[in-house]
Amino acid sequence: MNFGNLIKPLNWSLALLAIALVSGCGGSDGGSTDTTAPTVSATAPADGATNVSLNSSVSATFSEAMDPATITTTTFTLMQGLSVIPGAVSYVGTTATFNPTSNLTASTVYTATVTTGAKDLAGRALAQAMVWSFTTGTTTDTTAPTVTLTYPVDAANNVAINTSVSATFSETMDAATITTTSFTLTQGATAVPGTVTYVGKIATFTPTTNLLPSLLYTATVTAAAMDLAGNALTPEVWTFTTGTTTDTTAPVVSSTAPLDNATGVAINSNVRATFSEVMDAATISTATFGLKQGTTVIPGTVTYIGNTATFNPLSDLTANLVYTATVTTGVEDMAGNALASAKIWSFTAGAIAAGPPPVDLLTAGDFVILANTAVTYNGTAAVPAVTGDVGISPAFSASITGFSGYAVDISTNDFATAAEIVIPGKIYAPDFTGGALNSNGLTPAKMTAAQNDMVTAYNDAAGRTPGVGATNLNLGAGTLTALTPPLVPGTYTWDAGTPGGNVNITGDITLTGNATDVWIFQISGALTQASATNIILGGTAQAKNIFWQVAGGITINTTAHMEGVLMSATAITMNAGATANSRLLAQSAVTLGGTVTQPAP
């Protein structure tokens, strides 16, 4: 969820209670007359967003194409208190944009509304008025957006001739600037005819006909593409070479969060579906990805990045109730192949959590070890004791070594041509020097998204307000000795005077709470856990809800035991004999000499 504002605006409960997201969300694959009312699938800024730039526009993306004549300053408004903000409204594809006449006021709450006067092309009114709020910061946005992912990746070979081409941006763009003028595809000097769609942060170019086999194509997104503050894109150009065949393989949902039949799920959780390949973002919306409690549709928004779609409920779930998520066969891959079958799974919300909301790791949470530059095993075991997937940056300068004991089987794939590590996980890397995997094991979209999500999650944890839910807010001068009583759930920090901001764990620490309780530890320097010390969980506390946000390096010394998600802005080292029920997420390198197991979902 977006936790920039910990309390949802009260108008959600009134304005959005009855939003209908998916008609027959339990797996209808179409074929009958569509009578489903449209909804708003995504907004920018998001509900509850803070520090929004003063020169930002506001956008709403719909679950289907709308009647442009009904998208006006009458049906899409922005207000500050009781004052109407003057501006203009544009509509392109499925996205409406409200552009204020002048900059917004600093440190002020604004409320955007799309009314039921907005209608789809069949004349069906929006299911319910969409109302969301955000708070401005104090500065304007002057940062140029960039392209962070492309499909196909630059220099890709053997690309299916029936593929579409996409570019993922670093931020939400002005949909009116994403057109066949700003996003083009050429073969030599010949322009390829096609159409351009834009949803969320992803623009997709769909050729009118299949591409020609065995030829080099060039995709370009120019500076004519702009973000919601009017900043021009840093231009992006990439090439790929087609193969000789079409792609006819249906995609599948390869993983979900929460897992099917999971219990004790935090009431402020998002719901995610990860696909077996890159999908067409235009097909992923509240019309194809929904959540229900019994027969009641849960209102929410949907985002898609990398291979993962995320459903964000507009308010917290209800404790101890069963929820059912559905991804329908309306979603398609970049070749137009529909999902093989609808994906339906259920989970049970837990009790109301103590402490702050959990940090959403997004796709970084798919890995037990994730690093930017290197993953090295230097322990003595014949096979490194790692339970879960290991990932490294898609940059070819990155490497992973010491994993030669793993059995590699590339005959079965969950993502592109990623190597399967038979026991107990998979390795995603451009250079697996300890085995047979080479560049064919690279999955750039998945790995780049995970790297970006790792930084996003780190920044989220670092930005939390200390003391939320905690009785002891400040843990002294940089040493954590054995504590009595145990640390209750909360967000903890240290004295600003701690030398170098470093923290040392010199005794056993017990964290006691329920299955949905959360602890966040904010450390401005390095974290060192002494040998033979332990992080101990009491009650039904879970490692997945403990977050160590560390600006420096993290070192877990010999025979120490750690619990929780380790997020370092630099490196993580686990020495020989150390154990961890953790995720090791390092923005530089991970060196492993001990044993690490990913926390239970």
XYZ file of C-alpha atoms in Angstrom:
601
model
C 0.000 0.000 0.000
C 0.944 3.641 -0.246
C 1.851 4.523 3.332
C 2.907 8.098 2.655
C -0.203 8.972 4.641
C -0.949 6.399 7.310
C -4.624 7.328 7.619
C -6.862 6.975 4.591
C -8.956 10.058 3.803
C -12.430 9.660 5.246
C -14.041 10.349 1.915
C -12.874 6.921 0.666
C -15.356 5.083 2.793
C -18.224 7.129 1.407
C -17.163 7.615 -2.165
C -15.719 4.230 -3.011
C -17.528 1.631 -0.944
C -19.537 0.293 -3.849
C -17.027 0.417 -6.703
C -17.561 -2.559 -8.982
C -14.188 -3.720 -10.246
C -14.779 -6.944 -12.083
C -18.043 -8.411 -13.238
C -17.920 -12.098 -12.370
C -14.393 -11.642 -10.986
C -14.193 -15.367 -10.369
C -12.709 -16.256 -13.679
C -15.014 -15.214 -16.550
C -13.123 -15.351 -19.787
C -15.452 -13.175 -21.776
C -17.702 -14.279 -24.584
C -20.824 -12.596 -23.211
C -22.046 -9.006 -23.502
C -19.986 -6.714 -21.284
C -22.241 -4.868 -18.869
C -19.498 -3.932 -16.418
C -19.326 -0.287 -15.422
C -15.891 1.305 -15.865
C -13.710 2.154 -12.870
C -10.546 4.136 -12.228
C -7.664 1.656 -12.193
C -4.862 4.020 -11.202
C -4.223 7.608 -10.191
C -1.226 9.914 -10.125
C -0.459 11.157 -7.585
C -1.626 8.121 -5.623
C -4.133 8.491 -2.811
C -2.380 9.733 0.318
C 0.785 10.730 -1.559
C 2.932 13.388 0.104
C 5.608 15.819 -1.103
C 3.952 16.105 -4.515
C 5.722 18.641 -6.754
C 4.051 22.028 -7.101
C 4.075 21.906 -10.913
C 2.501 18.452 -11.170
C -0.554 17.557 -13.179
C -3.063 14.959 -11.960
C -4.100 11.849 -13.894
C -6.663 9.066 -13.720
C -6.396 5.852 -15.741
C -9.616 3.957 -16.445
C -10.270 0.218 -16.686
C -11.407 0.658 -20.305
C -11.660 3.255 -23.056
C -13.970 6.130 -22.178
C -16.099 8.521 -24.219
C -13.788 11.559 -24.577
C -16.790 13.879 -24.668
C -17.566 12.948 -21.065
C -14.035 13.614 -19.738
C -14.089 17.353 -19.029
C -13.460 19.887 -16.264
C -17.010 19.120 -15.159
C -16.370 15.431 -14.556
C -12.689 15.660 -13.546
C -11.996 18.312 -10.921
C -9.323 19.337 -8.442
C -10.088 21.214 -5.245
C -8.231 22.704 -2.308
C -10.745 22.676 0.497
C -13.836 24.328 -0.985
C -11.883 26.158 -3.706
C -12.014 24.830 -7.262
C -8.596 24.750 -8.946
C -8.756 26.078 -12.515
C -7.195 23.918 -15.198
C -7.631 21.982 -18.433
C -8.443 18.300 -18.976
C -7.086 16.087 -21.745
C -7.929 12.465 -22.513
C -5.759 9.973 -24.448
C -6.176 6.195 -24.636
C -7.535 5.307 -21.210
C -5.938 8.167 -19.261
C -7.393 11.558 -18.334
C -5.052 14.336 -17.200
C -5.974 17.480 -15.265
C -3.407 20.232 -15.855
C -3.731 23.103 -13.336
C -3.522 26.586 -14.824
C -0.805 27.544 -12.337
C 1.430 25.803 -9.816
C -0.170 24.332 -6.719
C 0.369 25.801 -3.248
C 3.105 24.348 -1.065
C 2.332 21.993 1.863
C -1.373 21.850 1.023
C -3.903 19.018 0.768
C -5.721 18.701 -2.574
C -8.647 16.478 -3.518
C -9.225 15.155 -7.037
C -12.577 13.766 -8.188
C -13.801 11.917 -11.254
C -17.596 11.863 -11.184
C -20.121 9.405 -12.540
C -20.642 11.801 -15.423
C -17.643 10.057 -17.001
C -18.891 7.271 -19.307
C -17.373 4.513 -21.399
C -17.886 4.103 -25.148
C -21.091 2.108 -24.550
C -22.556 4.909 -22.430
C -22.052 3.162 -19.074
C -21.330 5.614 -16.271
C -18.394 5.223 -13.926
C -19.455 2.742 -11.240
C -18.888 5.253 -8.456
C -17.241 8.638 -8.140
C -13.489 8.318 -7.657
C -12.109 10.635 -4.976
C -8.494 10.809 -3.819
C -6.279 13.238 -1.951
C -2.596 14.164 -1.873
C -0.352 16.713 -0.175
C 2.085 18.989 -1.962
C 5.693 19.504 -0.965
C 7.617 22.748 -1.247
C 9.471 22.435 -4.566
C 8.843 22.039 -8.265
C 9.877 18.969 -10.249
C 12.688 19.736 -12.687
C 14.060 16.191 -13.068
C 13.918 14.688 -16.541
C 12.188 11.293 -16.704
C 14.076 8.321 -18.127
C 13.293 4.925 -19.636
C 14.163 2.271 -17.044
C 13.099 -0.892 -18.917
C 12.496 -1.852 -22.510
C 10.923 -4.825 -24.213
C 12.585 -6.343 -26.103
C 15.813 -5.474 -24.292
C 18.506 -3.657 -26.212
C 20.385 -5.955 -28.628
C 17.950 -8.845 -28.099
C 18.027 -11.577 -30.735
C 15.449 -14.024 -32.100
C 12.526 -11.805 -31.103
C 9.099 -13.149 -32.098
C 7.809 -11.469 -35.234
C 4.369 -10.847 -33.686
C 5.719 -8.950 -30.695
C 4.843 -5.494 -29.465
C 7.487 -3.124 -28.095
C 7.336 -1.331 -24.748
C 9.155 1.293 -22.695
C 8.791 1.647 -18.930
C 9.408 5.136 -17.534
C 10.916 6.220 -14.223
C 7.722 8.094 -13.348
C 4.177 8.683 -14.546
C 4.102 10.487 -17.887
C 1.689 12.891 -19.547
C -0.365 10.502 -21.684
C -0.993 13.207 -24.281
C 2.726 13.198 -25.110
C 2.996 9.421 -25.612
C 2.064 8.995 -29.269
C 3.289 7.518 -32.529
C 5.275 10.736 -32.936
C 7.229 10.381 -29.684
C 7.437 6.549 -29.726
C 8.488 5.050 -33.064
C 9.765 1.801 -34.537
C 11.834 1.644 -37.712
C 13.514 -0.993 -39.851
C 16.438 0.766 -41.415
C 14.996 3.983 -42.817
C 11.455 2.556 -43.017
C 8.947 3.522 -40.355
C 6.865 0.633 -39.012
C 3.149 1.518 -38.870
C 1.432 0.850 -35.558
C -0.442 2.210 -32.560
C 0.759 3.410 -29.158
C -0.966 2.854 -25.820
C 0.072 4.217 -22.450
C -0.930 2.830 -19.026
C 0.650 3.603 -15.648
C 4.333 4.049 -16.450
C 4.426 1.838 -19.560
C 4.079 2.820 -23.214
C 3.482 0.059 -25.768
C 3.979 0.243 -29.523
C 1.911 -2.389 -31.360
C 2.824 -2.886 -35.029
C -0.089 -3.020 -37.459
C 1.237 -6.269 -38.934
C 3.881 -8.826 -37.990
C 7.488 -7.723 -38.226
C 9.706 -9.149 -40.941
C 11.937 -12.093 -39.984
C 15.670 -11.862 -39.313
C 15.921 -8.085 -39.503
C 17.260 -5.367 -37.178
C 14.670 -2.953 -35.765
C 15.206 0.315 -33.894
C 12.807 1.675 -31.275
C 12.957 5.307 -30.194
C 11.241 7.381 -27.514
C 12.025 11.056 -28.020
C 12.132 14.127 -25.803
C 8.607 14.929 -26.968
C 7.473 12.531 -24.226
C 7.016 14.472 -20.979
C 6.204 13.754 -17.361
C 3.280 15.276 -15.455
C 5.422 18.291 -14.540
C 6.274 19.000 -18.174
C 9.863 17.755 -18.033
C 11.065 16.284 -21.335
C 12.307 12.700 -21.425
C 15.972 11.879 -21.777
C 15.659 10.199 -25.213
C 15.997 6.421 -25.415
C 17.028 4.364 -28.465
C 17.380 0.578 -28.546
C 17.577 -2.160 -31.164
C 16.615 -5.795 -31.502
C 16.692 -8.478 -34.178
C 13.695 -10.605 -35.091
C 13.721 -14.351 -35.412
C 11.647 -16.350 -37.870
C 8.644 -17.490 -35.816
C 5.642 -16.124 -33.979
C 5.061 -16.438 -30.233
C 2.002 -18.619 -29.557
C 2.769 -19.628 -25.950
C 0.129 -18.595 -23.436
C 1.452 -16.836 -20.332
C 0.683 -18.054 -16.804
C 0.728 -16.557 -13.327
C 3.927 -18.023 -11.881
C 3.609 -16.703 -8.323
C 1.280 -14.715 -6.081
C 1.523 -12.729 -2.890
C -0.079 -13.589 -0.587
C 0.176 -17.272 -1.424
C -2.971 -19.313 -1.974
C -4.534 -20.250 1.392
C -2.160 -17.986 3.318
C -3.363 -16.980 6.780
C -2.489 -14.088 9.070
C -2.035 -11.736 6.086
C -1.495 -8.137 7.199
C -4.679 -6.112 6.768
C -2.748 -3.354 4.953
C -1.218 -5.719 2.402
C -1.200 -5.343 -1.340
C -1.996 -8.325 -3.590
C 0.457 -9.263 -6.357
C 0.537 -11.577 -9.352
C 3.824 -12.283 -11.144
C 3.624 -13.544 -14.712
C 5.837 -15.957 -16.627
C 6.744 -13.277 -19.162
C 6.373 -9.585 -19.944
C 2.699 -8.643 -20.350
C 0.834 -5.957 -22.281
C 0.262 -3.284 -19.632
C -2.859 -2.063 -21.429
C -4.598 -5.350 -20.591
C -3.884 -5.187 -16.844
C -6.429 -3.108 -14.939
C -9.198 -3.403 -12.378
C -11.209 -5.066 -15.138
C -8.804 -8.021 -15.259
C -7.286 -8.060 -11.752
C -9.754 -7.871 -8.880
C -10.273 -8.730 -5.225
C -13.443 -9.856 -3.438
C -14.528 -10.668 0.081
C -17.286 -13.181 -0.457
C -19.412 -11.536 -3.143
C -18.342 -7.998 -2.213
C -15.952 -6.341 -4.647
C -13.041 -4.604 -2.932
C -12.230 -1.203 -4.466
C -8.623 -0.617 -5.405
C -6.088 0.422 -8.020
C -3.781 -1.685 -10.182
C -0.193 -1.057 -11.242
C 2.083 -3.149 -13.458
C 5.875 -3.104 -13.651
C 8.402 -5.688 -14.841
C 6.443 -8.956 -14.800
C 4.325 -8.114 -11.745
C 0.847 -6.645 -11.330
C -0.097 -5.172 -7.948
C -3.617 -4.614 -6.635
C -3.691 -1.906 -3.946
C -6.930 -1.901 -1.897
C -8.163 1.613 -1.221
C -8.632 0.829 2.454
C -7.372 -1.804 4.878
C -8.835 -5.304 4.717
C -11.041 -6.602 7.514
C -9.330 -8.819 10.057
C -10.055 -12.566 10.055
C -11.991 -12.591 6.762
C -11.240 -14.645 3.639
C -10.462 -12.745 0.413
C -10.318 -14.048 -3.159
C -8.119 -12.534 -5.856
C -8.643 -13.160 -9.571
C -6.599 -12.463 -12.693
C -8.774 -13.119 -15.733
C -7.896 -14.314 -19.224
C -8.356 -10.729 -20.373
C -4.656 -10.169 -19.684
C -2.318 -10.757 -22.623
C 1.394 -10.981 -23.281
C 3.310 -8.784 -25.730
C 2.397 -11.112 -28.604
C -1.326 -10.945 -27.818
C -1.553 -14.404 -26.219
C -4.177 -14.508 -23.472
C -3.466 -15.956 -20.036
C -3.732 -19.739 -20.262
C -6.506 -19.807 -17.652
C -7.871 -17.480 -15.019
C -5.791 -17.421 -11.843
C -7.848 -17.522 -8.642
C -6.449 -17.708 -5.121
C -7.623 -16.967 -1.592
C -6.100 -15.843 1.695
C -7.233 -14.868 5.179
C -6.530 -11.462 6.712
C -4.915 -11.526 10.148
C -5.691 -9.550 13.244
C -5.087 -5.812 13.403
C -1.325 -5.294 13.463
C 0.687 -3.447 16.074
C 3.529 -1.176 15.055
C 3.912 0.558 11.699
C 2.641 -0.786 8.369
C 5.055 -3.318 6.837
C 7.525 -2.286 4.150
C 6.320 -3.527 0.764
C 9.338 -5.145 -0.887
C 7.490 -5.431 -4.208
C 9.378 -7.738 -6.580
C 12.547 -7.530 -4.465
C 10.641 -9.784 -2.085
C 10.876 -12.592 -4.664
C 14.529 -13.115 -3.679
C 16.300 -14.376 -0.588
C 19.517 -12.704 -1.830
C 19.537 -9.696 -4.148
C 22.571 -7.528 -4.974
C 23.749 -5.009 -7.549
C 27.393 -5.893 -8.094
C 28.229 -9.372 -6.801
C 27.047 -12.373 -4.805
C 29.890 -14.493 -3.457
C 29.779 -17.718 -1.449
C 33.006 -18.248 0.474
C 31.872 -20.841 3.005
C 33.053 -24.427 3.364
C 29.871 -26.302 2.428
C 29.942 -28.228 -0.853
C 26.573 -26.683 -1.680
C 25.798 -23.202 -0.296
C 22.927 -23.419 2.180
C 20.543 -20.931 0.611
C 16.793 -21.496 0.496
C 15.157 -19.274 -2.128
C 16.022 -17.405 -5.310
C 19.271 -15.483 -5.751
C 19.444 -12.449 -8.030
C 22.103 -10.103 -9.348
C 21.970 -6.937 -11.455
C 21.466 -7.514 -15.190
C 24.649 -5.505 -15.863
C 27.257 -7.816 -17.374
C 29.873 -6.414 -14.977
C 27.994 -8.112 -12.129
C 28.882 -11.663 -11.133
C 27.877 -14.535 -8.903
C 30.502 -17.019 -7.728
C 30.908 -19.984 -5.454
C 27.625 -21.713 -6.302
C 29.159 -24.554 -8.319
C 27.522 -27.180 -6.102
C 24.081 -26.360 -7.435
C 22.499 -28.623 -10.030
C 21.497 -26.530 -13.039
C 18.543 -27.528 -15.205
C 17.583 -25.111 -17.969
C 14.921 -27.382 -19.460
C 12.136 -25.774 -17.418
C 11.688 -22.049 -17.021
C 9.602 -19.726 -14.912
C 11.000 -16.550 -16.422
C 12.350 -16.344 -19.970
C 15.470 -18.550 -20.055
C 16.375 -18.238 -16.385
C 18.399 -21.157 -15.065
C 16.588 -23.509 -12.737
C 18.534 -24.428 -9.654
C 17.021 -27.781 -8.751
C 17.499 -27.452 -4.993
C 16.371 -25.182 -3.538
C 15.791 -22.132 -5.782
C 16.846 -20.331 -8.936
C 19.733 -18.080 -9.825
C 19.107 -15.010 -11.988
C 22.409 -13.606 -13.242
C 24.221 -12.459 -16.387
C 27.402 -14.315 -15.382
C 27.136 -17.453 -13.247
C 30.840 -18.239 -13.138
C 30.332 -21.169 -10.775
C 28.352 -23.201 -13.285
C 27.047 -23.507 -16.822
C 24.843 -20.394 -16.882
C 25.869 -17.567 -19.189
C 24.039 -14.613 -20.720
C 21.148 -16.897 -21.687
C 20.195 -16.832 -18.002
C 19.618 -13.083 -18.049
C 16.091 -11.803 -17.423
C 16.610 -8.042 -17.592
C 13.023 -6.920 -17.057
C 12.616 -8.996 -13.918
C 16.022 -8.139 -12.504
C 15.957 -4.418 -13.258
C 12.507 -4.154 -11.706
C 13.707 -6.005 -8.618
C 16.748 -3.730 -8.287
C 14.530 -0.646 -8.524
C 12.062 -2.113 -6.035
C 14.909 -2.833 -3.592
C 15.780 0.873 -3.558
C 12.112 1.868 -3.284
C 11.614 -0.405 -0.276
C 14.804 0.891 1.370
C 13.666 4.493 0.941
C 10.241 3.606 2.321
C 11.772 2.157 5.501
C 14.213 5.052 5.860
C 11.381 7.563 5.568
C 9.168 6.123 8.304
C 8.479 8.287 11.352
C 10.368 6.892 14.374
C 8.244 5.816 17.290
C 5.146 4.597 15.496
C 3.683 1.923 17.762
C 6.781 1.725 19.993
C 7.168 2.406 23.704
C 10.960 2.784 23.538
C 11.680 5.055 20.610
C 15.383 5.684 21.000
C 17.776 2.827 21.626
C 20.719 4.759 23.040
C 24.261 5.220 21.928
C 24.726 2.548 19.322
C 24.703 -0.724 21.248
C 21.924 -3.269 21.504
C 22.623 -5.492 24.498
C 20.269 -8.115 25.904
C 16.993 -6.296 26.498
C 14.354 -6.914 29.177
C 11.497 -6.627 28.482
C 11.558 -7.581 24.784
C 11.217 -4.893 22.124
C 7.556 -4.376 21.290
C 6.482 -3.617 17.697
C 7.413 -0.171 16.420
C 9.801 2.001 14.425
C 13.117 2.454 16.260
C 16.045 4.758 15.717
C 19.277 5.701 17.547
C 20.785 8.825 19.067
C 21.994 11.282 16.465
C 25.231 11.358 18.432
C 25.995 7.681 17.871
C 29.570 7.592 16.505
C 29.278 7.272 12.748
C 25.685 6.190 13.208
C 26.983 2.639 13.754
C 25.041 0.077 15.807
C 26.412 -3.076 17.456
C 24.322 -6.019 18.648
C 26.240 -7.460 21.595
C 23.572 -9.584 23.280
C 20.446 -11.587 22.517
C 17.468 -9.441 21.459
C 13.901 -10.747 21.700
C 11.078 -9.326 19.575
C 7.707 -10.415 20.912
C 4.386 -9.919 19.162
C 1.677 -11.358 16.954
C 1.944 -12.687 13.393
C 1.056 -9.325 11.844
C 3.102 -7.054 14.137
C 5.893 -4.994 12.555
C 9.331 -3.744 13.626
C 11.454 -1.258 11.642
C 15.019 -0.432 12.726
C 16.540 2.686 11.132
C 20.346 2.786 11.261
C 22.277 5.701 9.743
C 25.644 3.912 9.815
C 26.718 0.255 9.820
C 25.159 -2.690 11.680
C 27.358 -5.369 13.264
C 26.025 -8.429 15.069
C 28.552 -10.006 17.428
C 29.389 -13.706 17.319
C 27.087 -16.075 19.221
C 24.323 -13.458 19.628
C 20.747 -14.076 18.549
C 17.679 -12.249 17.372
C 14.850 -14.246 18.980
C 11.179 -14.121 17.993
C 8.617 -14.348 20.773
C 4.900 -15.046 20.549
C 3.914 -15.529 16.917
C 6.155 -12.754 15.539
C 7.360 -13.371 11.974
C 10.692 -12.563 10.348
C 8.980 -11.187 7.250
C 7.667 -8.279 9.376
C 11.059 -7.206 10.756
C 13.016 -4.673 8.682
C 16.621 -3.575 9.267
C 17.232 -0.413 7.182
C 20.977 0.234 7.267
C 22.752 3.059 5.429
C 26.137 1.360 5.834
C 27.265 -2.235 5.667
C 25.760 -5.142 7.597
C 27.960 -7.816 9.156
C 26.591 -10.971 10.831
C 29.495 -12.610 12.637
C 30.327 -16.280 13.251
C 27.572 -18.376 14.907
C 25.243 -15.369 15.242
C 21.589 -15.776 14.265
C 19.595 -13.012 12.570
C 15.855 -12.640 11.926
C 14.241 -10.190 9.498
C 14.710 -8.444 6.172
C 18.181 -6.891 5.869
C 18.253 -3.823 3.597
C 21.677 -2.238 3.138
C 22.554 0.758 0.992
C 25.989 -0.847 0.614
C 27.042 -4.453 1.367
C 25.944 -7.413 3.498
C 28.379 -10.006 4.888
C 27.445 -13.214 6.709
C 30.505 -14.930 8.142
C 31.070 -18.688 8.439
C 28.694 -20.387 10.838
C 26.221 -17.501 10.897
C 22.554 -18.276 10.225
C 19.694 -16.061 9.164
C 15.969 -16.350 8.620
C 16.168 -13.323 6.389
C 16.269 -11.677 3.022
C 19.631 -10.116 2.137
C 18.949 -7.065 -0.043
C 22.165 -5.152 -0.750
C 22.603 -2.212 -3.089
C 26.186 -3.331 -3.709
C 27.417 -6.847 -2.820
C 26.505 -9.861 -0.677
C 29.218 -12.144 0.721
C 27.897 -15.350 2.248
C 29.779 -17.776 4.442
C 26.864 -19.094 6.472
C 23.270 -20.223 5.959
C 20.304 -18.109 4.919
C 16.650 -19.158 4.619
C 13.928 -16.865 3.315
C 11.197 -15.981 5.834
C 7.878 -17.799 5.658
C 5.358 -15.933 3.482
